Amino acid sequence: MSKSLVIVESPAKAKTIEKFLGRNYTVKASMGHLRDLPKSQFGIDVENEFTPKYINIRGKGDLIKSLRLAAKNATNVFLASDPDREGEAISWHLAHLLGLEETQACRIEFHEITKTAIQAAIKKPRNIDLARVDAQQARRLLDRLVGYKLSPLLWRKVRKGLSAGRVQSVAVRMICDREKEIMAFVPEEYWSIQVKLRDKAKGSLFDAQLMSVDGNKVQVSNQAEAERISEDLEKADYQVSEVKKRERRRNPAAPFITSSLQQEAARKLGFTSRRTMMVAQQLYEGLEMGKSGPVGLITYMRTDSVRTAESAIEEVRAYIAARFGNSHLPEKPNTYTNKKSQDAHEAIRPTQMDFTPEAVEKYLSKEQFKLYKLIWDRFVASQMVPALYDTVTVDIKAAQYGLRATGSQLKFSGFMHVYSESRDDSEKEKDVLLPEVVVGQALPLFKVLPKQHFTEPPPRYSEASLVKILEEKGIGRPSTYAPIVETIIARGYVIRSEKRFEPTELGFVVLDLLKEYFPDIVNIEFTAGLEARLDEIAEGRDSRLTLLKDFYGPFGISLAHAEEAIGHVELPVEESDVICEFCGRNLVVKRGKFGNFLACPGFPACRNTKPILKELDVACPKCAGTLVERKTKRGKVFYGCQKYPECDYMTWDMPMKENCPVCQSFMLKHNMKNGRFTTHCSNDACSTRQEAIAAEKQKNEKVTKTKAAKGKTADTVKSAKGKGTPKVKKAPSKRTKKTAKTDEETK
């Protein structure tokens, strides 16, 4: 009996879907793309309407043969690649390889891997959407035009191994522009003046901030002015001039889209964009859930829509009512919209409310569980009622000065009972209670507190903030953010420094070159405009050929001019004060796969290299040399003597400048798994260390005894049950042979 063939992209997805479709279907995986532009050639016939030259990807010949054979023997062929432009293009290539007609309704699409969604999709096959295929091909050809024409130019003029890209170059520009802002920033002094008041003679203290002088907003810019105002405030009488009370609502955030998931996972979990998307893919494609078999836990993770299916909203509302009560459930479902989205997709959400994080935790890795819980909590919170705050604002008059005290108290947690965005956590609203005061009431002064501040430069981009700005500016697509970040780091244009992106000299040099000769490539508005036109192609309102012609005409002219005008670009060399012990030259800073290192400029004649060591200003306890920070081959930080291998002192804990109060040896900082840390003396013979070791030993013994006691109790209970409780033999179930057979197959 011949079966219908369903082709998906990955084996994990194939395994999950096969369970839902039953015996009459065979599900196979294409392993992503099977055809692409050749790596060894340009692959685009520019003179012949930018015709692409697609070839079968090397190494996939046997897979293509097996798919062709399966398609030949199948009654129907369904192409079920991912529901986006890339997936549409994969289906288009598959149709070509399998000899399917363009008019054949062979494409099925689903946004979650559940039985309902899969079976519904099988019933509604459609033609391949050629407009979406055109949009994907336009993007692919644009990237090839830039990458294969501009990158070789950089190789010849600057250095081998460099690359330029339509989106990556704009990302580098943003990082470099921010660095220039930081370098050009001049801190400005300013002062804040806060007073501590009481509502009565011996009442509780509360804070009020200086806001105005003679009714005008106050700006205190120097110490002399701050001292003069402070003196006036010391002498002034304080009186309540106005009291405002109100209720403030704070609404939940929308369910995740790809970019917001990447940002929140970076902030809350410390995940890179690549890691987030990899784990999300696993959750989407399906994981083994014990007796339930493989289950897709979340909807499709590449989306820019905040829309949620009505059936999913009904499910989550029922869950909220059952779990938290009707007080946490709004009368009508919360609805969300975003400015621009490919609304065919849903937001990222759990596929079934039965699979709570607690229920599935034992089946997931730590990474999978953390990300799933983040998605779950955000989705549940999105359909809950707002949080309510009682706020009080008290305006206070003191001579010619106006001050303000503000209080806020969380009255009802609402959605915050489940989830709160991390950017809000950094400015977490603490309950600030103010005493009950009335207009005209005198307030005794306790203290005036002037404080000096300096303005700060804008921060460097973190992965979360870079993704956010790329999305806001319309640069690239959420699915491309992870490879963009990886590429600009791999090329040496930027480095990660304390989880933020810092441009290198190479990054500045390449950017300046592109700005001079290819201004459009690094122009934010131009790149965003191309993205908008790709959207129009997908919607059938623009054509691939028109876009490519409009782009390549000016680009080709710029390319020819740059080839003639640019000579060889000398990269700046950062020279160190470390002397090469073999040839006497000063070692220079080089960048390698694992970061910066020192190398001899006499290469290849002299191949001397040294690691760049961070000195700690702490003396080695063995030889009085300087302790330095080092890294293992896997990147784990440890601390050792600079005179290694002559001195072998090392420790995993960070040496500190502070000394032990007992023996005056330096202290060590030990980082714990929960983000906290402890400090202890570096001298093992110190009495404080001996006491700590003894306390730890006593604690471990106590834990061991407790576990042993629990085990003994469990064994006693088990023994008692075994002696006193007779085993009851269950009656055989009345099942037909057919039922038994079905159960066996399920098993």
Coordinates of N, CA, C and O in Angstrom, one line a residue, residues 9 27 45 79 89 127 216 219 247 258 298 300 303 308 314 330 374 403 517 525 558 641 644 652 686 699 707 711 722:
E9 N 11.9 19.9 7.4 CA 13.4 20.3 7.4 C 14.3 19.5 8.2 O 15.4 19.3 7.9
V27 N 7.1 10.4 6.8 CA 7.7 11.7 7.0 C 9.2 11.6 6.9 O 9.8 10.9 7.6
D45 N 24.0 35.5 -13.0 CA 24.2 36.1 -14.4 C 23.6 37.5 -14.4 O 22.5 37.7 -14.7
L79 N 4.9 19.3 1.0 CA 6.1 20.0 1.4 C 5.8 20.8 2.6 O 5.0 21.8 2.6
A89 N 11.0 29.0 0.2 CA 12.1 28.8 -0.9 C 12.5 27.3 -0.8 O 12.8 26.7 -1.9
N127 N -0.8 25.9 -3.3 CA 0.3 26.1 -4.2 C 1.5 26.8 -3.5 O 1.2 27.5 -2.5
N216 N 10.6 78.0 39.1 CA 11.3 77.5 37.9 C 12.1 76.2 38.2 O 12.6 76.1 39.3
Q219 N 18.4 73.7 38.4 CA 19.6 73.0 37.9 C 20.8 73.4 38.6 O 21.2 74.6 38.5
E247 N -4.5 56.2 41.6 CA -4.2 54.8 41.3 C -3.5 54.6 40.0 O -4.0 55.2 39.0
T258 N 10.3 37.1 17.9 CA 11.7 36.6 17.9 C 12.6 37.6 18.5 O 13.5 37.2 19.4
I298 N 6.5 24.7 21.8 CA 6.2 26.1 21.5 C 5.8 26.3 20.0 O 6.1 25.4 19.2
Y300 N 6.0 28.4 16.3 CA 7.1 28.7 15.5 C 7.9 30.0 16.0 O 7.2 31.0 16.3
T303 N 9.1 34.9 14.1 CA 7.9 35.6 13.9 C 8.1 37.1 14.4 O 8.8 37.3 15.3
T308 N -2.3 36.2 18.7 CA -2.4 34.9 19.3 C -3.7 34.3 18.8 O -4.8 35.0 18.8
E314 N -8.4 31.2 24.7 CA -9.4 30.5 25.6 C -8.7 29.5 26.5 O -9.1 29.5 27.7
P330 N -8.8 39.3 33.1 CA -9.6 40.4 32.6 C -10.9 40.0 32.0 O -11.1 38.8 31.6
L374 N 10.5 30.9 30.5 CA 10.4 32.3 30.1 C 9.3 32.5 29.1 O 8.5 33.5 29.3
L403 N 9.8 71.5 46.8 CA 10.4 70.1 46.9 C 9.2 69.1 46.7 O 8.0 69.5 46.7
Y517 N 33.7 55.0 0.3 CA 33.5 54.5 -1.1 C 32.1 53.8 -1.3 O 31.7 53.7 -2.5
E525 N 19.2 54.2 6.7 CA 18.0 54.4 6.0 C 17.9 53.6 4.7 O 16.9 53.0 4.4
S558 N 30.3 52.3 -7.9 CA 31.1 52.5 -6.7 C 32.2 51.4 -6.6 O 33.3 51.7 -6.2
C641 N 50.8 33.0 39.4 CA 52.0 33.9 39.5 C 52.5 34.2 38.1 O 52.5 33.4 37.2
Y644 N 55.4 32.0 36.4 CA 55.1 30.7 36.0 C 56.0 30.4 34.7 O 56.1 31.3 33.9
W652 N 41.6 29.2 41.9 CA 40.4 29.5 41.1 C 39.7 30.7 41.6 O 38.9 31.3 40.9
C686 N 45.7 29.9 58.5 CA 45.1 31.0 59.3 C 43.9 30.4 60.1 O 43.2 29.5 59.7
K699 N 28.8 20.9 59.0 CA 27.6 21.1 58.2 C 27.3 19.9 57.3 O 26.2 19.3 57.2
K707 N 20.2 12.8 55.8 CA 19.8 11.9 54.6 C 19.7 10.5 55.0 O 18.8 9.7 54.6
G711 N 16.5 8.1 54.9 CA 16.5 6.8 54.2 C 16.1 5.6 55.0 O 15.4 4.7 54.6
G722 N 5.3 -3.7 53.2 CA 5.5 -5.1 52.6 C 4.9 -6.2 53.5 O 4.4 -7.2 53.0

